[in-house]
PDB file of C-alpha atoms in Angstrom:
ATOM      1  CA  GLY V 831      -0.291  63.196  63.735  1.00  0.00           C
ATOM      2  CA  GLU V 832      -3.521  61.692  64.662  1.00  0.00           C
ATOM      3  CA  ASP V 833      -6.605  63.396  63.211  1.00  0.00           C
ATOM      4  CA  VAL V 834      -9.496  61.941  61.604  1.00  0.00           C
ATOM      5  CA  GLU V 835     -11.590  64.436  59.565  1.00  0.00           C
ATOM      6  CA  GLN V 836     -15.411  65.065  58.832  1.00  0.00           C
ATOM      7  CA  SER V 837     -17.603  67.415  57.449  1.00  0.00           C
ATOM      8  CA  LEU V 838     -20.035  68.840  60.043  1.00  0.00           C
ATOM      9  CA  PHE V 839     -23.842  69.053  58.942  1.00  0.00           C
ATOM     10  CA  LEU V 840     -25.082  66.883  56.274  1.00  0.00           C
ATOM     11  CA  SER V 841     -29.072  67.306  55.027  1.00  0.00           C
ATOM     12  CA  VAL V 842     -31.006  65.002  52.429  1.00  0.00           C
ATOM     13  CA  ARG V 843     -34.543  64.562  51.578  1.00  0.00           C
ATOM     14  CA  GLU V 844     -36.314  61.466  53.170  1.00  0.00           C
ATOM     15  CA  GLY V 845     -35.605  58.505  50.896  1.00  0.00           C
ATOM     16  CA  ASP V 846     -32.202  59.699  49.264  1.00  0.00           C
ATOM     17  CA  SER V 847     -29.142  58.269  50.381  1.00  0.00           C
ATOM     18  CA  SER V 848     -26.755  59.893  52.679  1.00  0.00           C
ATOM     19  CA  VAL V 849     -23.180  59.894  52.113  1.00  0.00           C
ATOM     20  CA  ILE V 850     -21.012  60.515  55.036  1.00  0.00           C
ATOM     21  CA  ASN V 851     -17.435  60.573  54.504  1.00  0.00           C
ATOM     22  CA  CYS V 852     -14.101  60.585  56.869  1.00  0.00           C
ATOM     23  CA  THR V 853     -10.335  60.791  56.330  1.00  0.00           C
ATOM     24  CA  TYR V 854      -8.128  59.597  58.782  1.00  0.00           C
ATOM     25  CA  THR V 855      -4.225  59.883  59.119  1.00  0.00           C
ATOM     26  CA  ASP V 856      -2.849  56.554  60.628  1.00  0.00           C
ATOM     27  CA  SER V 857      -2.592  54.031  57.794  1.00  0.00           C
ATOM     28  CA  SER V 858      -1.750  51.222  59.869  1.00  0.00           C
ATOM     29  CA  SER V 859      -5.494  51.049  61.254  1.00  0.00           C
ATOM     30  CA  THR V 860      -6.609  47.609  61.938  1.00  0.00           C
ATOM     31  CA  TYR V 861     -10.451  48.553  62.208  1.00  0.00           C
ATOM     32  CA  LEU V 862     -12.388  51.916  61.489  1.00  0.00           C
ATOM     33  CA  TYR V 863     -15.802  52.506  63.131  1.00  0.00           C
ATOM     34  CA  TRP V 864     -18.475  54.175  62.294  1.00  0.00           C
ATOM     35  CA  TYR V 865     -20.990  55.179  65.715  1.00  0.00           C
ATOM     36  CA  LYS V 866     -24.371  56.692  65.403  1.00  0.00           C
ATOM     37  CA  GLN V 867     -25.832  59.335  68.481  1.00  0.00           C
ATOM     38  CA  GLU V 868     -29.163  60.305  68.524  1.00  0.00           C
ATOM     39  CA  PRO V 869     -30.265  63.138  70.211  1.00  0.00           C
ATOM     40  CA  GLY V 870     -30.167  63.316  73.750  1.00  0.00           C
ATOM     41  CA  ALA V 871     -28.995  60.331  73.397  1.00  0.00           C
ATOM     42  CA  GLY V 872     -25.910  57.486  74.331  1.00  0.00           C
ATOM     43  CA  LEU V 873     -23.858  56.039  71.262  1.00  0.00           C
ATOM     44  CA  GLN V 874     -23.904  52.896  69.311  1.00  0.00           C
ATOM     45  CA  LEU V 875     -21.315  51.053  67.465  1.00  0.00           C
ATOM     46  CA  LEU V 876     -23.153  51.266  64.118  1.00  0.00           C
ATOM     47  CA  THR V 877     -20.805  49.458  61.769  1.00  0.00           C
ATOM     48  CA  TYR V 878     -17.163  48.644  61.489  1.00  0.00           C
ATOM     49  CA  ILE V 879     -14.664  47.869  58.831  1.00  0.00           C
ATOM     50  CA  PHE V 880     -11.766  45.573  59.105  1.00  0.00           C
ATOM     51  CA  SER V 881      -8.713  47.654  56.983  1.00  0.00           C
ATOM     52  CA  ASN V 882      -8.111  44.248  54.196  1.00  0.00           C
ATOM     53  CA  MET V 883     -11.404  45.139  53.361  1.00  0.00           C
ATOM     54  CA  ASP V 884     -12.876  47.998  50.750  1.00  0.00           C
ATOM     55  CA  MET V 885     -16.535  47.195  50.971  1.00  0.00           C
ATOM     56  CA  LYS V 886     -18.948  46.129  53.861  1.00  0.00           C
ATOM     57  CA  GLN V 887     -22.481  45.945  53.587  1.00  0.00           C
ATOM     58  CA  ASP V 888     -25.237  45.719  56.225  1.00  0.00           C
ATOM     59  CA  GLN V 889     -28.844  46.393  55.318  1.00  0.00           C
ATOM     60  CA  ARG V 890     -29.073  49.895  54.431  1.00  0.00           C
ATOM     61  CA  LEU V 891     -25.609  50.538  55.339  1.00  0.00           C
ATOM     62  CA  THR V 892     -22.447  50.634  52.993  1.00  0.00           C
ATOM     63  CA  VAL V 893     -19.626  51.005  53.980  1.00  0.00           C
ATOM     64  CA  LEU V 894     -16.695  52.116  51.499  1.00  0.00           C
ATOM     65  CA  LEU V 895     -12.744  51.900  52.458  1.00  0.00           C
ATOM     66  CA  ASN V 896     -10.211  53.619  50.514  1.00  0.00           C
ATOM     67  CA  LYS V 897      -6.897  52.889  52.400  1.00  0.00           C
ATOM     68  CA  LYS V 898      -4.758  54.762  49.636  1.00  0.00           C
ATOM     69  CA  ASP V 899      -6.412  57.920  50.151  1.00  0.00           C
ATOM     70  CA  LYS V 900      -7.461  56.964  53.943  1.00  0.00           C
ATOM     71  CA  HIS V 901     -10.280  57.814  53.028  1.00  0.00           C
ATOM     72  CA  LEU V 902     -13.665  56.248  54.790  1.00  0.00           C
ATOM     73  CA  SER V 903     -17.666  56.476  53.776  1.00  0.00           C
ATOM     74  CA  LEU V 904     -20.537  55.606  54.981  1.00  0.00           C
ATOM     75  CA  ARG V 905     -23.778  55.319  52.507  1.00  0.00           C
ATOM     76  CA  ILE V 906     -27.126  54.871  54.355  1.00  0.00           C
ATOM     77  CA  ALA V 907     -30.105  54.129  51.686  1.00  0.00           C
ATOM     78  CA  ASP V 908     -33.491  54.923  51.665  1.00  0.00           C
ATOM     79  CA  THR V 909     -32.773  57.229  54.475  1.00  0.00           C
ATOM     80  CA  GLN V 910     -35.411  57.610  57.551  1.00  0.00           C
ATOM     81  CA  THR V 911     -35.918  60.222  59.530  1.00  0.00           C
ATOM     82  CA  GLY V 912     -34.992  57.967  62.288  1.00  0.00           C
ATOM     83  CA  ASP V 913     -31.388  58.164  60.882  1.00  0.00           C
ATOM     84  CA  SER V 914     -31.143  61.569  62.021  1.00  0.00           C
ATOM     85  CA  ALA V 915     -28.498  62.040  64.296  1.00  0.00           C
ATOM     86  CA  ILE V 916     -24.682  62.692  64.449  1.00  0.00           C
ATOM     87  CA  TYR V 917     -22.702  60.079  62.818  1.00  0.00           C
ATOM     88  CA  PHE V 918     -18.643  59.705  64.289  1.00  0.00           C
ATOM     89  CA  CYS V 919     -16.220  58.017  62.181  1.00  0.00           C
ATOM     90  CA  ALA V 920     -13.291  56.548  64.222  1.00  0.00           C
ATOM     91  CA  GLU V 921      -9.444  54.962  63.317  1.00  0.00           C
ATOM     92  CA  ASP V 922      -8.088  52.110  65.935  1.00  0.00           C
ATOM     93  CA  TYR V 923      -4.804  54.131  65.975  1.00  0.00           C
ATOM     94  CA  SER V 924      -2.999  50.842  66.543  1.00  0.00           C
ATOM     95  CA  SER V 925       0.501  52.385  66.576  1.00  0.00           C
ATOM     96  CA  ALA V 926      -0.594  53.606  70.173  1.00  0.00           C
ATOM     97  CA  SER V 927      -3.245  51.280  71.186  1.00  0.00           C
ATOM     98  CA  LYS V 928      -6.453  54.224  71.143  1.00  0.00           C
ATOM     99  CA  ILE V 929      -9.223  55.043  69.469  1.00  0.00           C
ATOM    100  CA  ILE V 930      -9.331  58.776  67.553  1.00  0.00           C
ATOM    101  CA  PHE V 931     -12.517  60.203  66.648  1.00  0.00           C
ATOM    102  CA  GLY V 932     -13.914  62.418  64.338  1.00  0.00           C
ATOM    103  CA  SER V 933     -15.756  65.741  65.361  1.00  0.00           C
ATOM    104  CA  GLY V 934     -19.267  64.163  63.946  1.00  0.00           C
ATOM    105  CA  THR V 935     -21.249  64.451  61.350  1.00  0.00           C
ATOM    106  CA  ARG V 936     -25.230  65.606  62.024  1.00  0.00           C
ATOM    107  CA  LEU V 937     -27.553  64.199  59.803  1.00  0.00           C
ATOM    108  CA  SER V 938     -30.642  66.138  58.958  1.00  0.00           C
ATOM    109  CA  ILE V 939     -33.614  64.996  57.119  1.00  0.00           C
ATOM    110  CA  ARG V 940     -35.813  66.962  54.803  1.00  0.00           C
ATOM    111  CA  PRO V 941     -39.654  65.650  54.366  1.00  0.00           C
TER     112      PRO V 941
ATOM    113  CA  ASP E 420     -30.903  48.601  76.371  1.00  0.00           C
ATOM    114  CA  SER E 421     -27.567  47.719  76.160  1.00  0.00           C
ATOM    115  CA  GLY E 422     -26.874  45.540  79.095  1.00  0.00           C
ATOM    116  CA  VAL E 423     -23.884  47.875  79.892  1.00  0.00           C
ATOM    117  CA  THR E 424     -25.173  50.295  83.548  1.00  0.00           C
ATOM    118  CA  GLN E 425     -23.724  53.410  84.400  1.00  0.00           C
ATOM    119  CA  THR E 426     -24.046  55.013  87.820  1.00  0.00           C
ATOM    120  CA  PRO E 427     -25.081  57.858  88.809  1.00  0.00           C
ATOM    121  CA  LYS E 428     -26.554  59.480  85.582  1.00  0.00           C
ATOM    122  CA  HIS E 429     -25.857  62.955  86.883  1.00  0.00           C
ATOM    123  CA  LEU E 430     -23.413  64.648  89.384  1.00  0.00           C
ATOM    124  CA  ILE E 431     -23.223  67.893  90.476  1.00  0.00           C
ATOM    125  CA  THR E 432     -19.981  68.843  92.125  1.00  0.00           C
ATOM    126  CA  ALA E 433     -17.807  71.756  92.591  1.00  0.00           C
ATOM    127  CA  THR E 434     -14.135  72.382  91.550  1.00  0.00           C
ATOM    128  CA  GLY E 435     -11.374  70.364  93.161  1.00  0.00           C
ATOM    129  CA  GLN E 436     -13.628  68.197  94.329  1.00  0.00           C
ATOM    130  CA  ARG E 437     -13.190  64.515  93.140  1.00  0.00           C
ATOM    131  CA  VAL E 438     -15.442  61.797  91.980  1.00  0.00           C
ATOM    132  CA  THR E 439     -15.923  58.439  91.284  1.00  0.00           C
ATOM    133  CA  LEU E 440     -18.156  56.997  88.255  1.00  0.00           C
ATOM    134  CA  ARG E 441     -19.027  53.308  87.812  1.00  0.00           C
ATOM    135  CA  CYS E 442     -19.387  50.891  84.927  1.00  0.00           C
ATOM    136  CA  SER E 443     -21.082  47.670  84.926  1.00  0.00           C
ATOM    137  CA  PRO E 444     -20.158  46.142  81.320  1.00  0.00           C
ATOM    138  CA  ARG E 445     -22.624  43.089  79.919  1.00  0.00           C
ATOM    139  CA  SER E 446     -22.341  39.922  81.317  1.00  0.00           C
ATOM    140  CA  GLY E 447     -19.411  37.873  80.345  1.00  0.00           C
ATOM    141  CA  ASP E 448     -17.622  41.391  78.424  1.00  0.00           C
ATOM    142  CA  LEU E 449     -14.202  41.496  79.689  1.00  0.00           C
ATOM    143  CA  SER E 450     -13.308  44.678  78.010  1.00  0.00           C
ATOM    144  CA  VAL E 451     -14.450  47.757  79.411  1.00  0.00           C
ATOM    145  CA  TYR E 452     -13.919  51.766  77.629  1.00  0.00           C
ATOM    146  CA  TRP E 453     -14.193  55.143  78.970  1.00  0.00           C
ATOM    147  CA  TYR E 454     -15.170  58.014  76.507  1.00  0.00           C
ATOM    148  CA  GLN E 455     -15.307  61.420  77.603  1.00  0.00           C
ATOM    149  CA  GLN E 456     -17.615  63.783  75.400  1.00  0.00           C
ATOM    150  CA  SER E 457     -17.779  67.769  75.805  1.00  0.00           C
ATOM    151  CA  LEU E 458     -18.526  70.552  73.199  1.00  0.00           C
ATOM    152  CA  ASP E 459     -14.891  71.955  73.701  1.00  0.00           C
ATOM    153  CA  GLN E 460     -13.347  68.848  73.142  1.00  0.00           C
ATOM    154  CA  GLY E 461     -15.686  66.556  71.200  1.00  0.00           C
ATOM    155  CA  LEU E 462     -15.843  62.919  71.744  1.00  0.00           C
ATOM    156  CA  GLN E 463     -12.589  61.309  73.456  1.00  0.00           C
ATOM    157  CA  PHE E 464     -11.464  57.598  74.015  1.00  0.00           C
ATOM    158  CA  LEU E 465      -9.752  58.239  77.660  1.00  0.00           C
ATOM    159  CA  ILE E 466      -9.146  54.491  78.513  1.00  0.00           C
ATOM    160  CA  GLN E 467      -9.290  50.664  78.290  1.00  0.00           C
ATOM    161  CA  TYR E 468      -9.163  47.915  80.507  1.00  0.00           C
ATOM    162  CA  TYR E 469      -9.553  44.287  79.269  1.00  0.00           C
ATOM    163  CA  ASN E 470      -9.941  41.558  82.159  1.00  0.00           C
ATOM    164  CA  GLY E 471      -8.524  43.875  84.808  1.00  0.00           C
ATOM    165  CA  GLU E 472      -5.357  45.116  82.926  1.00  0.00           C
ATOM    166  CA  GLU E 473      -4.691  48.796  81.233  1.00  0.00           C
ATOM    167  CA  ARG E 474      -4.976  47.499  77.552  1.00  0.00           C
ATOM    168  CA  ALA E 475      -5.058  51.525  75.998  1.00  0.00           C
ATOM    169  CA  LYS E 476      -4.972  54.530  76.854  1.00  0.00           C
ATOM    170  CA  GLY E 477      -6.174  57.527  75.307  1.00  0.00           C
ATOM    171  CA  ASN E 478      -6.334  61.652  76.271  1.00  0.00           C
ATOM    172  CA  ILE E 479      -6.784  61.126  79.671  1.00  0.00           C
ATOM    173  CA  LEU E 480      -5.368  63.317  82.016  1.00  0.00           C
ATOM    174  CA  GLU E 481      -3.120  62.828  85.172  1.00  0.00           C
ATOM    175  CA  ARG E 482      -6.092  64.409  87.424  1.00  0.00           C
ATOM    176  CA  PHE E 483      -8.079  61.306  86.110  1.00  0.00           C
ATOM    177  CA  SER E 484      -7.556  56.936  86.931  1.00  0.00           C
ATOM    178  CA  ALA E 485      -9.420  54.274  86.450  1.00  0.00           C
ATOM    179  CA  GLN E 486      -9.354  50.619  87.219  1.00  0.00           C
ATOM    180  CA  GLN E 487     -11.331  47.199  86.669  1.00  0.00           C
ATOM    181  CA  PHE E 488     -12.244  45.109  89.482  1.00  0.00           C
ATOM    182  CA  PRO E 489     -11.906  41.425  89.424  1.00  0.00           C
ATOM    183  CA  ASP E 490     -15.947  41.342  89.171  1.00  0.00           C
ATOM    184  CA  LEU E 491     -14.807  43.178  85.931  1.00  0.00           C
ATOM    185  CA  HIS E 492     -16.701  46.299  86.849  1.00  0.00           C
ATOM    186  CA  SER E 493     -14.833  49.442  85.962  1.00  0.00           C
ATOM    187  CA  GLU E 494     -14.360  52.967  88.199  1.00  0.00           C
ATOM    188  CA  LEU E 495     -13.189  55.951  86.604  1.00  0.00           C
ATOM    189  CA  ASN E 496     -11.835  58.418  88.890  1.00  0.00           C
ATOM    190  CA  LEU E 497     -11.773  62.642  88.571  1.00  0.00           C
ATOM    191  CA  SER E 498      -9.990  64.582  91.007  1.00  0.00           C
ATOM    192  CA  SER E 499      -9.020  68.024  91.089  1.00  0.00           C
ATOM    193  CA  LEU E 500     -12.102  68.790  89.474  1.00  0.00           C
ATOM    194  CA  GLU E 501     -11.880  72.065  86.994  1.00  0.00           C
ATOM    195  CA  LEU E 502     -14.815  73.648  85.211  1.00  0.00           C
ATOM    196  CA  GLY E 503     -13.522  72.225  81.998  1.00  0.00           C
ATOM    197  CA  ASP E 504     -14.002  68.513  83.068  1.00  0.00           C
ATOM    198  CA  SER E 505     -18.110  69.140  82.727  1.00  0.00           C
ATOM    199  CA  ALA E 506     -19.213  66.628  80.256  1.00  0.00           C
ATOM    200  CA  LEU E 507     -20.781  63.222  79.512  1.00  0.00           C
ATOM    201  CA  TYR E 508     -18.718  59.996  80.016  1.00  0.00           C
ATOM    202  CA  PHE E 509     -19.607  57.127  78.658  1.00  0.00           C
ATOM    203  CA  CYS E 510     -18.461  53.562  79.521  1.00  0.00           C
ATOM    204  CA  ALA E 511     -18.573  50.745  76.647  1.00  0.00           C
ATOM    205  CA  SER E 512     -17.986  47.375  76.683  1.00  0.00           C
ATOM    206  CA  SER E 513     -17.004  44.197  74.642  1.00  0.00           C
ATOM    207  CA  PRO E 514     -16.240  40.740  75.008  1.00  0.00           C
ATOM    208  CA  GLY E 515     -12.468  41.021  73.659  1.00  0.00           C
ATOM    209  CA  ASP E 516      -9.864  43.626  73.529  1.00  0.00           C
ATOM    210  CA  ARG E 517     -10.994  45.056  70.301  1.00  0.00           C
ATOM    211  CA  ALA E 518     -13.729  47.539  69.674  1.00  0.00           C
ATOM    212  CA  HIS E 519     -15.855  45.908  67.361  1.00  0.00           C
ATOM    213  CA  GLU E 520     -17.964  44.512  69.318  1.00  0.00           C
ATOM    214  CA  GLN E 521     -18.946  47.089  71.658  1.00  0.00           C
ATOM    215  CA  PHE E 522     -21.723  48.186  73.758  1.00  0.00           C
ATOM    216  CA  PHE E 523     -22.451  51.878  75.594  1.00  0.00           C
ATOM    217  CA  GLY E 524     -24.129  52.460  78.809  1.00  0.00           C
ATOM    218  CA  PRO E 525     -26.397  55.546  78.883  1.00  0.00           C
ATOM    219  CA  GLY E 526     -23.739  57.693  80.264  1.00  0.00           C
ATOM    220  CA  THR E 527     -22.916  59.663  83.327  1.00  0.00           C
ATOM    221  CA  ARG E 528     -23.640  63.644  83.048  1.00  0.00           C
ATOM    222  CA  LEU E 529     -20.980  65.607  84.995  1.00  0.00           C
ATOM    223  CA  THR E 530     -21.615  69.292  85.864  1.00  0.00           C
ATOM    224  CA  VAL E 531     -18.485  70.790  87.473  1.00  0.00           C
ATOM    225  CA  LEU E 532     -19.496  74.473  89.364  1.00  0.00           C
TER     226      LEU E 532
END
């Protein structure tokens, strides 16, 4: 079935790295996405990875994909207060042409 | 500002009513996506249109329908509204038919009383 799972909360100290994890079910997914939603704001597509890649780096963001385990992670280096948000993982459920979202991980930053 | 506009920002209506939400994509984008975000259901993909044609369908109820017009703006029609339809409805657009270059509008908050 279709399922994308994430832990609900993550708390990190400012300046540390944050790692948000996600597991998905559709092994034929073409793209996997990370979205960010700041408090009271809309959604932002943060980054994505194509399914034939293992890793993608974009400034402070690193996405790791383990296709064998169907595990996706988002690492934010040098976490700042502006990174406080809910992060959604999503898979492109290609067999059904739709996008499935996880429940979101709320990242909070401690001083 | 993402360049995607949605109207109205807020909508309050009663159960059983019908409403229309409007989305204008970024200039040049051919795809429009609709999403629903509620406390109960989380974030759900509803439907995608690409250049006027339905491209992908998610968990969209039969009471809901959408279309994309020749000028590429899109409307989401919600009918026979129920309390559980209260949610934030986001529209997004992308140049092509995949979501990896997606930009979101600010959302329409629908409250059904």
